[in-house]
Coordinates of C-alpha atoms and ligand atoms in Angstrom, one line a residue:
M985 CA 0.0 0.0 0.0
E986 CA 1.3 3.4 -1.0
K987 CA 0.0 6.9 -0.6
V988 CA -0.6 9.1 -3.7
M989 CA -1.8 12.6 -3.6
T990 CA -3.8 14.4 -6.4
I991 CA -3.8 18.1 -6.8
N992 CA -6.3 20.1 -8.8
S993 CA -5.3 23.8 -8.7
G994 CA -6.9 27.0 -10.0
S995 CA -5.8 30.6 -9.7
S996 CA -7.3 30.9 -6.2
T997 CA -7.9 27.3 -5.1
V998 CA -6.1 24.0 -4.4
K999 CA -8.1 20.8 -4.2
F1000 CA -6.3 17.8 -2.9
K1001 CA -7.1 14.1 -2.3
L1002 CA -4.9 11.5 -0.6
Y1003 CA -5.3 7.9 -1.8
E1004 CA -4.1 4.5 -0.6
M1005 CA -3.0 2.9 -3.8
P1006 CA -3.4 0.5 -5.6
E1007 CA -6.6 0.0 -3.6
E1008 CA -7.9 3.4 -4.7
E1009 CA -9.1 4.1 -1.2
V1010 CA -9.6 7.8 -0.3
I1011 CA -7.9 8.6 3.0
C1012 CA -8.9 12.3 3.0
S1013 CA -9.7 15.2 0.7
G1014 CA -10.0 18.9 1.0
N1015 CA -9.3 22.3 -0.4
C1016 CA -7.7 25.7 0.1
E1017 CA -10.0 28.4 -1.2
R1018 CA -9.5 32.2 -1.8
I1019 CA -5.8 32.0 -2.2
G1020 CA -4.4 35.6 -2.5
E1021 CA -7.5 37.1 -0.9
K1022 CA -7.7 38.6 2.5
E1023 CA -9.2 35.6 4.3
G1024 CA -9.0 32.1 2.9
I1025 CA -10.8 28.9 3.9
F1026 CA -9.3 25.5 4.5
T1027 CA -11.5 22.4 4.4
I1028 CA -10.5 18.8 5.1
K1029 CA -12.8 15.7 5.0
W1030 CA -12.1 12.2 6.1
G1031 CA -14.7 9.4 6.5
T1032 CA -17.8 11.2 7.7
N1033 CA -15.8 14.0 9.3
K1034 CA -15.3 17.5 8.0
E1035 CA -13.4 20.5 9.3
S1036 CA -13.6 23.9 7.7
Y1037 CA -12.1 27.1 9.1
P1038 CA -10.6 30.5 8.0
C1039 CA -6.9 30.3 7.1
N1040 CA -4.7 32.9 5.4
F1041 CA -3.2 31.9 2.0
P1042 CA -1.3 34.9 0.6
T1043 CA 0.1 32.5 -2.1
H1044 CA 0.0 28.9 -3.2
N1045 CA 3.1 28.3 -1.1
E1046 CA 1.2 28.7 2.2
A1047 CA -1.6 26.5 0.8
A1048 CA 0.9 23.7 0.0
H1049 CA 2.4 23.9 3.5
K1050 CA -1.0 23.9 5.1
V1051 CA -2.1 20.8 3.2
I1052 CA 1.1 18.8 4.1
D1053 CA 1.2 20.1 7.7
T1054 CA -2.4 19.0 8.3
L1055 CA -1.8 15.6 6.9
L1056 CA 1.0 15.2 9.4
E1057 CA -0.9 16.7 12.3
K1058 CA -3.9 14.4 11.7
G1059 CA -1.6 11.4 11.4
F1060 CA -2.7 10.6 7.8
I1061 CA 1.0 10.5 7.0
K1062 CA 3.9 10.0 9.4
D1063 CA 6.5 11.8 7.3
F1064 CA 6.7 13.4 3.9
N1065 CA 8.4 10.4 2.3
E1066 CA 5.2 8.4 2.8
I1067 CA 3.7 10.2 -0.2
K1068 CA 5.0 8.2 -3.1
A1069 CA 3.7 10.4 -5.9
I1070 CA 1.9 13.6 -6.4
G1071 CA -0.3 14.0 -9.5
H1072 CA -1.2 17.5 -10.8
R1073 CA -4.1 18.1 -13.1
I1074 CA -3.1 20.3 -16.0
V1075 CA -5.8 21.9 -18.1
Q1076 CA -3.8 22.6 -21.3
G1077 CA -1.1 20.2 -22.7
G1078 CA -1.3 21.5 -26.2
K1079 CA 0.1 19.3 -29.0
Y1080 CA 2.9 18.1 -26.8
F1081 CA 1.3 15.6 -24.4
S1082 CA -0.9 12.7 -25.4
E1083 CA -0.4 11.0 -22.0
S1084 CA 0.5 11.7 -18.4
V1085 CA 4.2 12.3 -17.9
L1086 CA 6.8 12.9 -15.2
F1087 CA 6.7 16.6 -14.2
D1088 CA 10.4 17.3 -14.9
K1089 CA 12.1 20.5 -16.1
E1090 CA 11.1 19.8 -19.7
T1091 CA 7.5 19.3 -18.8
E1092 CA 7.6 22.5 -16.8
D1093 CA 9.0 24.5 -19.7
L1094 CA 6.4 23.1 -22.1
I1095 CA 3.5 23.8 -19.8
E1096 CA 4.9 27.3 -19.4
S1097 CA 5.1 27.8 -23.2
L1098 CA 1.3 26.9 -23.3
I1099 CA 0.3 29.7 -20.9
P1100 CA -1.1 31.8 -23.7
L1101 CA -3.6 29.0 -24.6
A1102 CA -4.8 28.7 -21.0
P1103 CA -3.6 31.9 -19.2
L1104 CA -5.4 31.4 -15.9
H1105 CA -5.1 27.7 -15.6
N1106 CA -1.6 26.8 -16.7
A1107 CA 0.0 29.6 -14.8
A1108 CA -1.8 28.6 -11.6
H1109 CA -0.8 24.9 -12.1
L1110 CA 2.8 25.9 -12.4
T1111 CA 2.7 28.1 -9.3
C1112 CA 1.1 25.2 -7.4
Y1113 CA 3.5 22.6 -8.8
R1114 CA 6.4 24.7 -7.6
A1115 CA 4.9 25.3 -4.2
F1116 CA 4.5 21.5 -3.6
K1117 CA 7.9 20.9 -5.0
E1118 CA 9.3 23.0 -2.3
V1119 CA 7.5 21.2 0.4
L1120 CA 8.0 17.7 -1.1
P1121 CA 11.3 18.0 -3.1
N1122 CA 11.9 14.2 -3.3
T1123 CA 8.4 13.1 -4.3
P1124 CA 8.0 12.4 -8.0
A1125 CA 5.4 14.8 -9.5
I1126 CA 3.3 13.6 -12.4
A1127 CA 1.4 15.9 -14.9
V1128 CA -2.0 14.6 -16.0
F1129 CA -3.5 16.6 -18.9
D1130 CA -7.1 17.4 -19.6
T1131 CA -6.3 17.5 -23.3
A1132 CA -4.2 14.4 -23.6
Y1133 CA -7.0 11.9 -24.2
H1134 CA -8.2 14.0 -27.2
Q1135 CA -4.9 13.8 -29.0
T1136 CA -6.0 10.9 -31.2
M1137 CA -8.3 13.1 -33.3
A1138 CA -7.7 13.3 -37.0
E1139 CA -6.9 16.7 -38.6
E1140 CA -10.3 17.1 -40.1
D1141 CA -11.8 16.7 -36.6
Y1142 CA -9.5 19.1 -34.8
L1143 CA -8.8 21.8 -37.4
F1144 CA -10.7 25.1 -37.7
A1145 CA -11.3 26.5 -41.1
I1146 CA -9.0 29.5 -40.7
P1147 CA -5.9 30.1 -42.9
Y1148 CA -3.8 27.0 -42.4
E1149 CA -0.6 29.0 -41.8
L1150 CA -2.2 30.6 -38.8
S1151 CA -3.3 27.3 -37.3
E1152 CA 0.3 26.1 -37.7
K1153 CA 2.0 29.2 -36.6
Y1154 CA -0.1 29.7 -33.4
S1155 CA -1.0 26.1 -32.7
I1156 CA -4.7 26.9 -33.1
R1157 CA -6.9 23.8 -33.1
R1158 CA -9.5 21.9 -31.2
Y1159 CA -7.7 20.6 -28.0
G1160 CA -10.9 19.7 -26.1
A1161 CA -11.1 19.4 -22.3
H1162 CA -12.4 17.0 -19.6
G1163 CA -10.2 14.4 -21.2
T1164 CA -9.4 12.7 -17.9
S1165 CA -13.1 12.4 -17.2
H1166 CA -14.0 11.0 -20.7
Q1167 CA -11.1 8.5 -20.4
Y1168 CA -12.4 7.4 -17.0
L1169 CA -15.9 7.0 -18.4
N1170 CA -14.6 5.0 -21.3
Q1171 CA -12.7 2.7 -19.0
E1172 CA -15.7 2.2 -16.7
A1173 CA -18.0 1.6 -19.7
K1174 CA -16.2 -1.6 -20.8
K1175 CA -18.4 -3.7 -18.6
Y1176 CA -21.4 -2.6 -20.6
L1177 CA -19.8 -3.5 -23.9
E1178 CA -18.8 -7.1 -23.6
G1179 CA -18.9 -8.8 -26.9
V1180 CA -19.1 -5.6 -28.9
E1181 CA -16.2 -5.7 -31.4
H1182 CA -15.4 -2.1 -32.0
P1183 CA -17.2 -0.1 -29.4
K1184 CA -18.6 3.3 -30.3
I1185 CA -19.3 5.5 -27.3
I1186 CA -20.7 9.0 -26.9
S1187 CA -19.9 10.3 -23.4
C1188 CA -21.7 13.4 -22.1
H1189 CA -19.9 15.2 -19.3
I1190 CA -22.6 17.7 -18.4
G1191 CA -21.7 19.8 -15.4
S1192 CA -21.2 23.5 -15.0
G1193 CA -18.6 23.1 -17.7
A1194 CA -19.9 20.5 -20.3
S1195 CA -18.5 18.5 -23.1
I1196 CA -19.4 15.6 -25.3
T1197 CA -16.8 13.1 -26.7
A1198 CA -17.1 10.4 -29.3
T1199 CA -14.7 7.4 -29.1
K1200 CA -14.2 4.4 -31.3
D1201 CA -12.3 1.5 -29.8
Y1202 CA -11.9 3.7 -26.7
K1203 CA -9.9 6.3 -28.8
V1204 CA -11.2 9.8 -29.2
V1205 CA -12.4 10.7 -32.7
A1206 CA -14.2 13.9 -31.9
T1207 CA -14.9 16.2 -28.9
S1208 CA -17.1 19.3 -28.5
M1209 CA -14.8 21.7 -26.6
G1210 CA -12.5 23.7 -28.8
L1211 CA -9.3 25.7 -28.5
T1212 CA -10.6 26.4 -25.0
P1213 CA -13.5 25.2 -23.0
L1214 CA -15.7 27.9 -24.5
G1215 CA -16.6 25.8 -27.5
G1216 CA -19.1 23.0 -28.0
I1217 CA -22.5 22.7 -26.2
M1218 CA -24.1 25.4 -24.0
M1219 CA -22.9 25.4 -20.4
G1220 CA -23.6 27.0 -17.0
T1221 CA -22.1 30.4 -18.0
R1222 CA -20.4 29.7 -21.4
T1223 CA -22.0 30.0 -24.8
G1224 CA -20.6 27.0 -26.5
D1225 CA -20.5 27.1 -30.3
M1226 CA -22.0 30.2 -32.1
D1227 CA -21.4 32.1 -35.3
P1228 CA -18.1 33.9 -34.6
S1229 CA -19.4 37.1 -36.0
V1230 CA -21.6 37.5 -32.9
F1231 CA -18.3 38.4 -31.2
N1232 CA -17.4 41.2 -33.6
Y1233 CA -20.9 42.5 -33.7
L1234 CA -21.2 42.6 -29.9
V1235 CA -17.9 44.6 -29.7
S1236 CA -19.2 47.1 -32.2
V1237 CA -22.7 47.6 -30.8
T1238 CA -22.0 47.5 -27.0
G1239 CA -18.8 49.5 -27.1
Q1240 CA -17.2 47.0 -24.8
S1241 CA -13.6 45.9 -25.4
A1242 CA -12.9 42.5 -27.1
E1243 CA -11.7 41.3 -23.7
E1244 CA -14.9 42.4 -21.9
V1245 CA -17.1 40.6 -24.5
Y1246 CA -14.9 37.5 -24.3
Q1247 CA -15.4 37.5 -20.5
M1248 CA -19.1 37.9 -21.0
L1249 CA -19.2 34.9 -23.4
N1250 CA -17.4 32.8 -20.8
K1251 CA -18.9 34.0 -17.5
K1252 CA -22.3 35.6 -18.2
S1253 CA -23.8 33.5 -21.0
G1254 CA -25.1 29.9 -21.1
L1255 CA -27.8 28.9 -18.7
L1256 CA -27.2 32.1 -16.7
G1257 CA -27.2 34.5 -19.6
V1258 CA -30.2 33.1 -21.5
S1259 CA -32.4 32.6 -18.5
G1260 CA -31.3 35.6 -16.5
I1261 CA -32.0 33.4 -13.4
S1262 CA -29.0 31.2 -12.5
N1263 CA -26.1 29.2 -13.9
D1264 CA -27.4 26.2 -11.8
S1265 CA -29.7 24.0 -13.9
R1266 CA -31.8 23.2 -10.9
D1267 CA -32.9 26.8 -10.5
V1268 CA -33.6 27.2 -14.2
L1269 CA -35.5 23.9 -14.4
E1270 CA -37.6 24.9 -11.4
A1271 CA -38.5 28.3 -13.1
A1272 CA -39.4 26.4 -16.3
E1273 CA -41.7 24.1 -14.4
N1274 CA -43.3 27.1 -12.9
G1275 CA -44.0 28.4 -16.4
N1276 CA -41.3 31.1 -16.8
P1277 CA -41.1 31.5 -20.6
R1278 CA -37.4 32.5 -20.7
A1279 CA -36.5 29.5 -18.5
I1280 CA -38.4 27.2 -20.8
T1281 CA -36.5 28.6 -23.8
T1282 CA -33.2 28.2 -21.9
I1283 CA -33.9 24.6 -21.1
N1284 CA -35.0 23.8 -24.6
L1285 CA -31.9 25.4 -26.0
F1286 CA -29.7 23.6 -23.6
N1287 CA -31.2 20.2 -24.4
R1288 CA -31.3 20.8 -28.1
R1289 CA -27.5 21.6 -28.3
I1290 CA -26.7 18.3 -26.4
A1291 CA -29.0 16.3 -28.8
D1292 CA -27.5 18.0 -31.8
Y1293 CA -24.0 16.9 -30.8
I1294 CA -25.1 13.4 -30.1
G1295 CA -26.7 13.3 -33.5
Q1296 CA -23.5 14.7 -35.1
Y1297 CA -21.3 12.1 -33.3
F1298 CA -23.7 9.3 -34.2
V1299 CA -23.0 10.1 -37.8
R1300 CA -19.3 10.6 -37.2
L1301 CA -19.0 7.2 -35.5
G1302 CA -21.2 5.5 -38.0
G1303 CA -23.5 4.4 -35.1
C1304 CA -23.3 4.2 -31.4
D1305 CA -23.3 1.4 -28.9
L1306 CA -23.4 3.4 -25.7
I1307 CA -24.4 6.9 -24.5
I1308 CA -22.9 7.8 -21.1
W1309 CA -24.3 10.6 -18.9
S1310 CA -21.9 12.1 -16.2
A1311 CA -20.9 15.1 -14.1
G1312 CA -23.2 17.4 -12.0
I1313 CA -26.2 17.5 -14.3
G1314 CA -25.6 14.2 -16.1
E1315 CA -25.4 12.2 -12.9
N1316 CA -28.1 14.0 -10.9
E1317 CA -30.7 15.3 -13.2
P1318 CA -33.2 12.8 -14.6
R1319 CA -35.2 15.6 -16.3
T1320 CA -32.3 16.6 -18.6
R1321 CA -31.5 13.0 -19.4
A1322 CA -35.2 12.2 -20.2
S1323 CA -35.7 15.4 -22.3
V1324 CA -32.6 14.9 -24.4
S1325 CA -33.3 11.2 -24.9
K1326 CA -36.8 12.2 -26.1
L1327 CA -35.1 14.4 -28.8
L1328 CA -33.2 11.3 -29.9
E1329 CA -36.0 8.8 -29.9
E1330 CA -37.5 9.3 -33.4
S1331 CA -34.2 9.4 -35.2
L1332 CA -31.9 7.2 -33.2
G1333 CA -34.4 4.9 -31.4
V1334 CA -33.2 5.9 -28.0
K1335 CA -35.7 4.8 -25.3
I1336 CA -35.5 5.6 -21.6
D1337 CA -36.9 3.5 -18.8
E1338 CA -38.6 6.3 -16.8
E1339 CA -38.4 4.5 -13.5
A1340 CA -34.8 3.5 -13.8
N1341 CA -33.9 7.1 -14.9
N1342 CA -35.8 8.8 -12.0
K1343 CA -34.0 6.6 -9.5
L1344 CA -30.5 7.6 -10.4
H1345 CA -29.1 10.6 -8.6
G1346 CA -25.3 10.3 -8.5
Q1347 CA -25.3 6.5 -8.8
E1348 CA -24.3 4.3 -11.7
G1349 CA -26.8 2.3 -13.7
V1350 CA -28.5 1.6 -17.0
I1351 CA -31.4 3.9 -17.8
S1352 CA -32.4 2.7 -21.3
T1353 CA -35.1 0.1 -22.0
D1354 CA -34.2 -3.3 -23.3
D1355 CA -35.6 -2.4 -26.8
S1356 CA -33.7 0.9 -27.0
K1357 CA -31.5 0.9 -30.1
I1358 CA -28.6 2.5 -28.0
K1359 CA -27.8 1.5 -24.5
V1360 CA -27.8 4.6 -22.2
V1361 CA -26.0 4.6 -18.8
V1362 CA -25.2 7.0 -16.0
I1363 CA -21.6 6.7 -14.7
P1364 CA -20.4 9.1 -12.0
T1365 CA -17.1 10.5 -13.1
D1366 CA -13.9 10.4 -11.1
E1367 CA -11.1 12.5 -12.5
E1368 CA -9.1 12.3 -9.3
V1369 CA -8.8 8.5 -9.3
M1370 CA -7.6 8.7 -12.9
I1371 CA -4.9 11.1 -11.8
A1372 CA -4.0 8.8 -8.9
R1373 CA -3.8 5.8 -11.2
D1374 CA -1.5 7.5 -13.7
S1375 CA 0.7 8.9 -10.9
Y1376 CA 1.0 5.6 -9.2
R1377 CA 1.8 3.8 -12.4
I1378 CA 4.4 6.4 -13.6
A1379 CA 6.1 6.6 -10.2
H1380 CA 6.5 2.8 -10.3
E1381 CA 7.9 2.9 -13.8
I1382 CA 10.5 5.4 -12.7
K1383 CA 11.4 3.4 -9.7
D1384 CA 11.7 0.2 -11.7
K1385 CA 14.0 1.9 -14.2
K1386 CA 16.4 3.0 -11.5
Ligands
ADP265 P1 -18.0 21.7 -12.6 O1 -17.2 20.5 -12.2 O2 -17.9 21.9 -14.1 O3 -17.9 22.9 -11.7 P2 -20.2 20.0 -11.8 O4 -20.0 18.7 -12.6 O5 -20.0 19.9 -10.3 O6 -19.5 21.2 -12.4 O7 -21.8 20.4 -12.1 C1 -22.3 21.5 -11.4 C2 -23.8 21.6 -11.9 O8 -24.5 20.4 -11.8 C3 -24.6 22.6 -11.1 O9 -24.5 23.9 -11.6 C4 -26.0 22.1 -11.2 O10 -26.6 22.6 -12.4 C5 -25.8 20.6 -11.4 N1 -26.0 19.8 -10.2 C6 -25.1 19.5 -9.2 N2 -25.7 18.8 -8.3 C7 -26.9 18.5 -8.6 C8 -28.0 17.8 -8.1 N3 -27.9 17.1 -6.9 N4 -29.2 17.7 -8.7 C9 -29.3 18.3 -9.9 N5 -28.3 19.1 -10.5 C10 -27.1 19.1 -9.9

């Protein structure tokens, strides 16, 4: 049994989880919030216990120290060396990374070179990596990329129709995101596909951020998010795909700067922007059920975009053996699963078992009827355990080589 820690960092947050591997048992988890603000919050959970209290985190360094000190204080580790690997989630791996790798100087430099593609995320990941490196200098760090799983796409699936030289010069293409989640879902899906020779899967990670991925033989052929997570289906606060001229038109009619409009498309659009109510689908669904016309339009738009992508990927794959629902909405919201499935019934023969669907809130299970042309399942995603698995495996490979 060995301990592996996973880190998911943002510009003002660090989420951590400590695992016992290879059992994949969670020892504890928690987060440091509001890093860089006047007063931060530290939370740690283990078993059924939870502690949460104010704590100052001027930088990620204090957060890293706080995490490790707490693990020692609470006896989850006896000394630093007990942590055999530390896996960092990295949002943007560009064209360089098609799998998880050791976080060495070369990896660090490449992640740094990708900062322009993911300014908030990659910069924060590096700051956090360096902070933990200071606290745990001898523990191998592993970089696990959100984009890596999508690297198997063909050029016609990842290229945008802008002048080719610009795509080449500035590395502009569809990179996708949520790759770790889609990979996990594909691995977990194997048990539903026994006997299927070349499995075709459409996985729907529908949370606050949302993306859909099509895989053939468990390799990605298409994914909905684009150069950044702004592309694809409609999300909590993001637009998803739209005619790019909307951007230019908004700049000219509102007098806002390009950056302000870009922020609006990322943070004030989607469920929030169309409904004017909330970015949380529960609030919008409730308003729609109470007859609010804008909420009804919002929900219809949201569902339609998901169905459109599933239809597109059905054609791209030449069929589909399994549709997977996952993430906040996908795992917990039978109404969204039922409404989207209804939109797929006539053309794709998808049929949902209402009782099975209504029962599932955050659990795994089949929700299609026996005579549905495509099997539909709910699988709760677990990006952290994928990070822990890769970190454990790579740390062992390094040890074995020595
Ligand atoms: P992200 O990881 O992208 O922040 P999540 O996957 O956690 O997002 O999804 C968050 C969204 O999922 C919420 O905004 C809400 O719309 C929906 N959601 C979360 N929990 C539930 C629930 N218990 N029932 C219904 N919807 C939920």
